[in-house]
Coordinates of C-alpha atoms and ligand atoms in Angstrom, one line a residue:
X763 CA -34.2 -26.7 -19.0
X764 CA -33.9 -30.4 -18.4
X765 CA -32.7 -31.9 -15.5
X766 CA -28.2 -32.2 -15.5
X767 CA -28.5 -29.3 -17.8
X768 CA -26.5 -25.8 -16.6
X769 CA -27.6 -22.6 -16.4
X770 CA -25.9 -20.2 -18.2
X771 CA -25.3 -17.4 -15.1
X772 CA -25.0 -18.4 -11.8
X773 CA -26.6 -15.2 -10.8
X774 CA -28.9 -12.7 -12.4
X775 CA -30.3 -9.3 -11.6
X776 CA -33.3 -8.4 -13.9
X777 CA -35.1 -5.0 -13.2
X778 CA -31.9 -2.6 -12.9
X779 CA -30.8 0.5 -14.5
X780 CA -27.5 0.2 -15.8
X781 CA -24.8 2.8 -15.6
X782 CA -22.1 1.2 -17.4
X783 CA -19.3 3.6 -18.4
X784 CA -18.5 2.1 -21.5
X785 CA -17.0 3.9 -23.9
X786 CA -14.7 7.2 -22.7
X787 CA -18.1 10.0 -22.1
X788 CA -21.6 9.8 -20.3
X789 CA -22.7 7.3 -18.2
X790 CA -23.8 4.7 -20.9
X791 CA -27.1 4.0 -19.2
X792 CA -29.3 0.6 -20.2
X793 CA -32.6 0.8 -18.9
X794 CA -34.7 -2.1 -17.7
X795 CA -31.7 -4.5 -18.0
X796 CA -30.1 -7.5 -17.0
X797 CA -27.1 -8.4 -15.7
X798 CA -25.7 -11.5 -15.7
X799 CA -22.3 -13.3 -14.0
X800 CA -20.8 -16.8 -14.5
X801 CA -17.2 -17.4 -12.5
X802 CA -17.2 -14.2 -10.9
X803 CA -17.4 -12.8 -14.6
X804 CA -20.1 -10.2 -16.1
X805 CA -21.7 -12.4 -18.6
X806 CA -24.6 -10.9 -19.6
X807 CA -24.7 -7.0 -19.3
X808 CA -27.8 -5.9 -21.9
X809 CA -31.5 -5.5 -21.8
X810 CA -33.5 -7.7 -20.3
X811 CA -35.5 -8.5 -23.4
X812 CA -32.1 -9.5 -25.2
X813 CA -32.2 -12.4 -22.2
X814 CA -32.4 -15.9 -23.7
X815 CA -35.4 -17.6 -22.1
X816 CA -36.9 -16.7 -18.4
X817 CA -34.6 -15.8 -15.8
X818 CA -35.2 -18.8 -13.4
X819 CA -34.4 -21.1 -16.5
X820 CA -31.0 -19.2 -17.6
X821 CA -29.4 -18.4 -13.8
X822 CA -29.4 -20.3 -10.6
X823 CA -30.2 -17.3 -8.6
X824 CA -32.4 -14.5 -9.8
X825 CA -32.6 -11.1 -8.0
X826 CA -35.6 -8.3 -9.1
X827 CA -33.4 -4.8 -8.8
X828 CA -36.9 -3.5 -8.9
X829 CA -35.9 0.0 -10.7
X830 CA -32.9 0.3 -9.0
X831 CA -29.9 1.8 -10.6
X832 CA -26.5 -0.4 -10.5
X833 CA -22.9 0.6 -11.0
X834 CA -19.7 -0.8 -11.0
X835 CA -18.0 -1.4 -7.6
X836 CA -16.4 1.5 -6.4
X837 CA -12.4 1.3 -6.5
X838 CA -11.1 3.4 -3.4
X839 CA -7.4 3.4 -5.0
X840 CA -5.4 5.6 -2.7
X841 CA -6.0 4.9 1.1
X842 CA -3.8 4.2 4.6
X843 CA -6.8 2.7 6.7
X844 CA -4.7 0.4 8.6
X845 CA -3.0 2.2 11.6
X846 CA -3.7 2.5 15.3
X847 CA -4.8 5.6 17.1
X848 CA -6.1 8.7 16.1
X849 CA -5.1 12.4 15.5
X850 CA -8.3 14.4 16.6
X851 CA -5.6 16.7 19.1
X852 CA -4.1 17.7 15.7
X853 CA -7.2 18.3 14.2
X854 CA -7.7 21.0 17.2
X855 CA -4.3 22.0 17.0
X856 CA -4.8 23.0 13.6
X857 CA -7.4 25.1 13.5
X858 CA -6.2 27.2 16.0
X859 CA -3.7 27.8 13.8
X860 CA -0.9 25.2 13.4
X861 CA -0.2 24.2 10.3
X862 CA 0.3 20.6 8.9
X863 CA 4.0 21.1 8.4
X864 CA 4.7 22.6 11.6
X865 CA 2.7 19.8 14.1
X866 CA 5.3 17.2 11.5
X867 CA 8.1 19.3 12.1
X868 CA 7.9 19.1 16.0
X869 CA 7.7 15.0 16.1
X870 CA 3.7 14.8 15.6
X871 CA 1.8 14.0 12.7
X872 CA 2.8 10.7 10.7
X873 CA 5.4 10.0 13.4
X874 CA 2.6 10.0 16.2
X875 CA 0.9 7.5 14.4
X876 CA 4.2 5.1 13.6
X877 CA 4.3 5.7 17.2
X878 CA 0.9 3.9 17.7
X879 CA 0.9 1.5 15.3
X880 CA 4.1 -0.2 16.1
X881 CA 2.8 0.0 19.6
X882 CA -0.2 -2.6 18.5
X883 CA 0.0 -6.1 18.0
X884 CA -1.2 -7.6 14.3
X885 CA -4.8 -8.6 16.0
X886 CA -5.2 -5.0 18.0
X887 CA -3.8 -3.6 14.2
X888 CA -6.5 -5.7 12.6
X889 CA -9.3 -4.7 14.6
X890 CA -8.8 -1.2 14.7
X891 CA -8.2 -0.8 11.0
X892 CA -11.6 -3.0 9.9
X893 CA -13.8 -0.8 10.6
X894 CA -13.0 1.9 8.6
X895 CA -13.0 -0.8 5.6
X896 CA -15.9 -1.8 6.2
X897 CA -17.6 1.5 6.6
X898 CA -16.1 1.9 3.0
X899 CA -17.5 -1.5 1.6
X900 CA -21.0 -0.5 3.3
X901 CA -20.9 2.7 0.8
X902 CA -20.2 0.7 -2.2
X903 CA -16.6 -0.3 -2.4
X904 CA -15.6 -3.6 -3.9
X905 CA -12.1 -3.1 -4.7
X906 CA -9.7 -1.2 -1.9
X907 CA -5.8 0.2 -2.3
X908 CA -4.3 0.0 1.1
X909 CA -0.7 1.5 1.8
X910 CA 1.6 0.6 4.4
X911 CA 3.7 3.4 5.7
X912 CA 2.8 3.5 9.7
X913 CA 5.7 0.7 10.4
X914 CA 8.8 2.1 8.8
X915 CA 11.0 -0.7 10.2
X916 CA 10.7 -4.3 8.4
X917 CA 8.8 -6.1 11.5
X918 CA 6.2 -3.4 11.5
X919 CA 5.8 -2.2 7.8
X920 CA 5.2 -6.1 7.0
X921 CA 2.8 -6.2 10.2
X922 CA 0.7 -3.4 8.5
X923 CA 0.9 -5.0 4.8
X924 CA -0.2 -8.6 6.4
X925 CA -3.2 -6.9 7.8
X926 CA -4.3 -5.3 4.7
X927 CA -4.3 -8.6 3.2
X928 CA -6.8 -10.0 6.0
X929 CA -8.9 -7.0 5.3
X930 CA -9.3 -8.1 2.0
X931 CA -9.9 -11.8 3.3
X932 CA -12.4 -10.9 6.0
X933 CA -14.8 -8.6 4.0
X934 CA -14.7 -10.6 0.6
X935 CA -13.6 -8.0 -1.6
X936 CA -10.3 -7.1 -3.3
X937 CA -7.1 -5.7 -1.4
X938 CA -4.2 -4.2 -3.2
X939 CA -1.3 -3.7 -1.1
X940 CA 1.1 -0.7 -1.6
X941 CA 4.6 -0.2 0.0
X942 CA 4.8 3.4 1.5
X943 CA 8.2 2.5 3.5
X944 CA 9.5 6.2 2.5
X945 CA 6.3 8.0 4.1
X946 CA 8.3 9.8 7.1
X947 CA 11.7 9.3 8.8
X948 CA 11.5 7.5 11.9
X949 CA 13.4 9.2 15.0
X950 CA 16.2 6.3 15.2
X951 CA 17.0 7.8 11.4
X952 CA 17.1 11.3 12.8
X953 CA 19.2 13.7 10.2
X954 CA 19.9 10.5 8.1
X955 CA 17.5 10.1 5.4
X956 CA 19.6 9.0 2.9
X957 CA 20.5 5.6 5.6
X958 CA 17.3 5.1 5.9
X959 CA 16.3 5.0 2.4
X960 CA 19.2 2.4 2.1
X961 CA 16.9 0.2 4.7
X962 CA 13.6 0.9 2.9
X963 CA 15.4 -0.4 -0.4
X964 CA 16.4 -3.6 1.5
X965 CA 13.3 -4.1 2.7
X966 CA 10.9 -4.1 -0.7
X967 CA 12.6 -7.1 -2.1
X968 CA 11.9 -9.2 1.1
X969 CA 8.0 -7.9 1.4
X970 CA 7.5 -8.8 -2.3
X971 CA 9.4 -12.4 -2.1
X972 CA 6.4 -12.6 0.8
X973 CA 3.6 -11.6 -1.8
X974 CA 3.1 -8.5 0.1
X975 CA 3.5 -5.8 -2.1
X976 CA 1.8 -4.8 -5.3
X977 CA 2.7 -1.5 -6.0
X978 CA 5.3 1.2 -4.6
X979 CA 4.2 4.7 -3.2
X980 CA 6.6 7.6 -1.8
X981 CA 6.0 10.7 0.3
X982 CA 8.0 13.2 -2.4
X983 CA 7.8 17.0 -0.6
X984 CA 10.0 19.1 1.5
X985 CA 8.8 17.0 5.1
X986 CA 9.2 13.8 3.0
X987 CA 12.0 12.3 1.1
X988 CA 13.2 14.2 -1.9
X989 CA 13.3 13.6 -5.6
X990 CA 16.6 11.6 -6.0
X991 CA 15.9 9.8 -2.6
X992 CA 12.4 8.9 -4.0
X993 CA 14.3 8.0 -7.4
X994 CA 16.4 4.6 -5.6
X995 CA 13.3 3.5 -3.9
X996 CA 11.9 3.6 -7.5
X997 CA 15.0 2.2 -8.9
X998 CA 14.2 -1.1 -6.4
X999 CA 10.6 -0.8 -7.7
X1000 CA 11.7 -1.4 -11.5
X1001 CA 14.4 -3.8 -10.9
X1002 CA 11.1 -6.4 -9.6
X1003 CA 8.9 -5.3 -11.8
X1004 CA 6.4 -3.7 -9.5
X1005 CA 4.9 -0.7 -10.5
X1006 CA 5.1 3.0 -8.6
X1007 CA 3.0 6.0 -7.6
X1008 CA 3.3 9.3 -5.9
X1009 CA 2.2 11.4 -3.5
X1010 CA 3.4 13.9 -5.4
X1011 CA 3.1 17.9 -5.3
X1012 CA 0.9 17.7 -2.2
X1013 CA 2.4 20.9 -0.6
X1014 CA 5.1 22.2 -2.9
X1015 CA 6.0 21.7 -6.5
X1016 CA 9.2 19.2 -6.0
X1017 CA 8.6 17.6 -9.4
X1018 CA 7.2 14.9 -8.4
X1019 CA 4.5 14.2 -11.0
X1020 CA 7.1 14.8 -13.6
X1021 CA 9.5 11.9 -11.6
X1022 CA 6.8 9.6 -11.4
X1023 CA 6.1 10.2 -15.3
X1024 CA 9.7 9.3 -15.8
X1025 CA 9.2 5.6 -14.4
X1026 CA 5.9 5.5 -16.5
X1027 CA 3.9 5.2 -12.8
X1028 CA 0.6 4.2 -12.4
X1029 CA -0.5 7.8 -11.0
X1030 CA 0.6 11.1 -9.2
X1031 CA -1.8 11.2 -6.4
X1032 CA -2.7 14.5 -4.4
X1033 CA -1.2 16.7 -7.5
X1034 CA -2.1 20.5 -5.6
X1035 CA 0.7 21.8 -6.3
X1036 CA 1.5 20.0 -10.0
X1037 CA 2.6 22.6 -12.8
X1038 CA 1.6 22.5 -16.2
X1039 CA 4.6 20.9 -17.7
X1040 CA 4.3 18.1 -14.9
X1041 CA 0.3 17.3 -16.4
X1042 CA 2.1 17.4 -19.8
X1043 CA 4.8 14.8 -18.5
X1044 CA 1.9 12.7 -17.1
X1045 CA -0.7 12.8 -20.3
X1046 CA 2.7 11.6 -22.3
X1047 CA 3.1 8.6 -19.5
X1048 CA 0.0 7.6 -19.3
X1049 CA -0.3 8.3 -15.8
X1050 CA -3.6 8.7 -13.7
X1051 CA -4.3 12.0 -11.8
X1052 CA -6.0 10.4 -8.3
X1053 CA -7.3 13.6 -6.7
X1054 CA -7.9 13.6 -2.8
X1055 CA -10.9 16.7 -1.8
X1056 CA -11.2 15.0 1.7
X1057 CA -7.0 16.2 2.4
X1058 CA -7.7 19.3 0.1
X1059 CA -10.5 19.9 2.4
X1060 CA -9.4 19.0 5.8
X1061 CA -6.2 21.0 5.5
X1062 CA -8.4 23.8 4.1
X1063 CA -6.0 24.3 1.4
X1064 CA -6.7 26.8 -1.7
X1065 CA -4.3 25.8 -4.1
X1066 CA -6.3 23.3 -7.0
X1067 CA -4.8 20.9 -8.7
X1068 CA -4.3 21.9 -12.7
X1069 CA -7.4 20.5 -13.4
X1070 CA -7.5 22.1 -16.9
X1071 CA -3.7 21.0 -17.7
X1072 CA -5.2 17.2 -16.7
X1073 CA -7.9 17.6 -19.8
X1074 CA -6.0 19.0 -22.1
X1075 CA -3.6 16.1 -21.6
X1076 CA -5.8 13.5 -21.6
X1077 CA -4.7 13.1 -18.3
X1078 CA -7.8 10.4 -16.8
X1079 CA -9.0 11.7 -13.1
X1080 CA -9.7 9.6 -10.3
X1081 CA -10.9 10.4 -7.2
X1082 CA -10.0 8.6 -3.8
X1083 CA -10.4 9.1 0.1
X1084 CA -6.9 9.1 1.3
X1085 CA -8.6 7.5 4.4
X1086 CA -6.0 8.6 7.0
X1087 CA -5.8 9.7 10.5
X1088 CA -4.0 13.0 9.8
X1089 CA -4.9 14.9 6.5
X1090 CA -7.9 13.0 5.7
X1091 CA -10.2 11.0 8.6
X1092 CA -12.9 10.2 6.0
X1093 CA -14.5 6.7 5.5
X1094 CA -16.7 7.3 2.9
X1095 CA -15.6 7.3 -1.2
X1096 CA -18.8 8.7 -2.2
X1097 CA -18.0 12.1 -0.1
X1098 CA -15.2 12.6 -2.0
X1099 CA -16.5 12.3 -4.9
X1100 CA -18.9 15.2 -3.4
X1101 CA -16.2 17.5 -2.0
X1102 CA -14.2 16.6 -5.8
X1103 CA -17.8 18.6 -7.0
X1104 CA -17.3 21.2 -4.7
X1105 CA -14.0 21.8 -4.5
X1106 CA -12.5 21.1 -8.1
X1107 CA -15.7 21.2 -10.1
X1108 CA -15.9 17.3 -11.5
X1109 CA -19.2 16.4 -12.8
X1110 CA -20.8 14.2 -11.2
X1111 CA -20.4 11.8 -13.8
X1112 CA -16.4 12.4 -13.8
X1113 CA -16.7 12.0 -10.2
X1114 CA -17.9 8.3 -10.6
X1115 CA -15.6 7.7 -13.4
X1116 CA -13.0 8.8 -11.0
X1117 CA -14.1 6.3 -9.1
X1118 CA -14.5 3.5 -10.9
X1119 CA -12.8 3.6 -14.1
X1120 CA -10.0 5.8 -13.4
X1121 CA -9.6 4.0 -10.0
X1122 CA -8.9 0.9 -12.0
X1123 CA -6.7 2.3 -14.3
X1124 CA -4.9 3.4 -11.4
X1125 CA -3.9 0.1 -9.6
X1126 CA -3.1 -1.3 -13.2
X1127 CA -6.6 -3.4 -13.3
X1128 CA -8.0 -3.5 -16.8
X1129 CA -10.2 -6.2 -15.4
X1130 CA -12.8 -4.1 -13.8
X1131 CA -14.5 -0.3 -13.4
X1132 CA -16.8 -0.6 -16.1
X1133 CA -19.7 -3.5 -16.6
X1134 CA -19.1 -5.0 -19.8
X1135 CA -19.2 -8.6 -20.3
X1136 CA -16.4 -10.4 -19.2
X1137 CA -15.1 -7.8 -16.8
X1138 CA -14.9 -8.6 -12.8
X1139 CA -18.7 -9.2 -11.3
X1140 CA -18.1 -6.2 -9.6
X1141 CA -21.0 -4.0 -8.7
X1142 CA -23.2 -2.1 -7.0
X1143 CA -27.1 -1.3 -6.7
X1144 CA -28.5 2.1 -4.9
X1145 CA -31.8 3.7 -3.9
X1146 CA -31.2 6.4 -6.1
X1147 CA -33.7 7.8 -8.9
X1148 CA -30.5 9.6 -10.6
X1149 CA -26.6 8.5 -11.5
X1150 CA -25.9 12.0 -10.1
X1151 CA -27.2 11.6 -6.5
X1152 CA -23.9 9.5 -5.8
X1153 CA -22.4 13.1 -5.5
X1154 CA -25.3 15.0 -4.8
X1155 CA -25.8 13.3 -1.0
X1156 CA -23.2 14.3 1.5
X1157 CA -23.5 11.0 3.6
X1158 CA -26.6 9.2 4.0
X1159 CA -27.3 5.3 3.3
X1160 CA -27.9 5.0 -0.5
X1161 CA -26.0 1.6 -1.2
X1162 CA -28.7 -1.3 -1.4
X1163 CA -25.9 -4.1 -2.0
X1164 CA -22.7 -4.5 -3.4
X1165 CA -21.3 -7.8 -4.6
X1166 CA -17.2 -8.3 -5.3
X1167 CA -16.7 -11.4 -8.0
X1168 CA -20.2 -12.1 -8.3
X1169 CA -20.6 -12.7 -4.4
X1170 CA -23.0 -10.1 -1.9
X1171 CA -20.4 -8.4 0.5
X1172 CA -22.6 -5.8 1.6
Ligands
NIG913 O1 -1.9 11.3 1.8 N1 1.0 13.2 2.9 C1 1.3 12.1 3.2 N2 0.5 11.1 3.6 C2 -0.9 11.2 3.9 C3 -1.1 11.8 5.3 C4 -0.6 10.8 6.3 C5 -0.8 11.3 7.7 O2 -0.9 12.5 8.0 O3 -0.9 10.4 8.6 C6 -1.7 11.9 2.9 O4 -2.1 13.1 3.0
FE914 FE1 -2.1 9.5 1.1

């Protein structure tokens, strides 16, 4: 290449084993392949033969995968790692009996935590939260779904929303932002729901005008906010154009996947408790099931999601942590892809669709979740010598790097 002349890729990884998830089935592998990014953009995802001249003389940095096997990012799209404090007490409480209900029912659970996190400034917020996203970025995630939901008052729901968007900033990768104002009751609302879903309905327009808020989440169950309170906040949600998810069906069946179907949501997330008709309501909609093992697991409950209603719908599964500090303290997407093996019998190949594909389709982001050329540089190499290991380790450090728009942030 002569001298003023541009390479085509400004990065290049020869060497890899691609698992590319193209197409709906199997992982799609390309052996001893090349993959190549311009603008943050896959621009070259083939064999390496199919390259058009030497790497050094087609990209301005070259990287031997040596073998390795590469993936997309991970998409983590269902998580609430910003808060303050922890809940190990209610972990202990629990298993000597106490049920998650009853420790909500008596002031503790979500409220302790709203408790906590109103109690720390934006920085003290900041710092606590980061580590848990970066424990997630250091096990492959590139793409991350953070929910507010701690605050429940203005000041301290846009305090949590502002510091998901430094997450994002500080680790390089993309943050999508989800308001979760009708997650609890706070006590000053105290046997008046329905006022206080007034206030959360005030409040979305004014996050959004902020850039705050990219999709809308509720807590729809008998210790949350019912249907036809979950219904306004939606209502709000529509009239800006943003689009909603639930935590639906998580410990009862109150309809929700059925209601988030309704408003043609992006997914019905948790989905235990989901009957058939709701998976039917959801295949028509188009709307993702995101399962959670780690809060399936933690609250050692029995109940599994329809799992078989979800395929005969054509109902796409993804597969998220739930990162929390009640139901599901886990910081780690590739163990919940494990426990979605255990528990509700994914392969380990729907396990990483779930998340990576599905994820995507999840937040709404057609852009990424796949490699194919033209998609996100979004991606991830492991020390691996199968796809399936992913699920197959509980724990352990398998990533080797990941890099979000074409740029190493891990
Ligand atoms: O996804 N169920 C509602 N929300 C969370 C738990 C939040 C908490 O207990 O702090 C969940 O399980
Ligand atoms: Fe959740």
């Amino acid at each position: 290449m002569s001298p003023g002349q541009s390479r085509p890729f400004d990065g290049l990884i020869v060497g890899a084993q691609l698992v590319t998830l193209d197409g709906e089935h199997g992982y799609a592998i390309i052996e001893d392949a090349a993959l190549g990014w311009r603008d943050g953009q896959l621009a070259h995802v083939g064999p390496r033969s199919q390259l058009n001249g030497a790497p050094e003389a087609v990209a301005s940095e070259v990287i031997d995968a040596e073998g390795r096997w590469l993936t997309p990012g991970l998409i983590d799209c269902h998580t609430h790692v910003v808060f303050a404090g922890d809940r190990a007490g209610e972990f202990e409480q629990r298993l000597q009996g106490a049920s998650y209900e009853d420790i909500a029912r008596s002031g503790g659970g979500i409220v302790s935590t709203v408790h906590a996190t109103r109690a720390a400034p934006e920085e003290e917020l900041l710092r606590q939260s980061l580590p848990r996203a970066r424990a997630l970025v250091a096990d492959g995630v590139t793409t991350l779904e953070i929910k507010s939901g701690y605050g429940l008052d203005f000041d301290n729901e846009r305090k949590m929303l502002r510091v998901a968007r430094q997450i994002g900033h500080e680790l390089g990768i993309c943050v999508r932002t989800t308001f979760l104002g009708a997650h609890a009751l706070p006590p000053e609302y105290a046997g008046n729901a329905d006022g206080y879903i007034d206030a959360v309905c005030d409040w979305l327009p004014r996050l959004h005008a902020e850039g705050l808020v990219d999709a809308v989440d509720a807590f729809c169950e008998r210790i949350g906010f019912s249907n036809a309170q979950t219904r306004r906040v939606f209502e709000v949600a529509r009239s800006l154009g943003l689009p909603v998810k639930l935590h639906a069906d998580q410990l009862s069946d109150s309809d929700g996947a059925a209601l988030v179907a309704e408003f043609n949501g992006l997914s019905a997330d948790h989905v235990e408790y989901t009957s058939a008709e709701g998976a039917a309501a959801m295949g028509k909609a188009g709307c993702v099931a995101v399962l959670l093992p780690g809060a399936f697991h933690v609250l050692r409950e029995t109940r599994l999601p329809p799992l078989q209603a979800f395929v005969e719908n054509n109902v796409p599964m993804a597969v998220a942590t739930d990162c929390n500090p009640g139901t599901a303290p886990l910081q780690s997407l590739r163990l919940a892809m494990s426990l979605a093996c255990t528990h509700f019998r994914l392969t380990p190949e729907q396990a990483l669709r779930g998340a990576t594909c599905h994820a995507a389709q999840a937040l709404g982001l057609a852009d990424r979740g796949r490699l194919r050329v033209g998609q996100r540089a979004d991606f991830a190499l492991w020390d691996i010598s199968q796809p399936a290991q992913l699920a197959y380790w509980l724990g352990g450090q398998l990533l080797h790097s990941a890099y979000a728009g074409g740029v190493r942030v891990a």
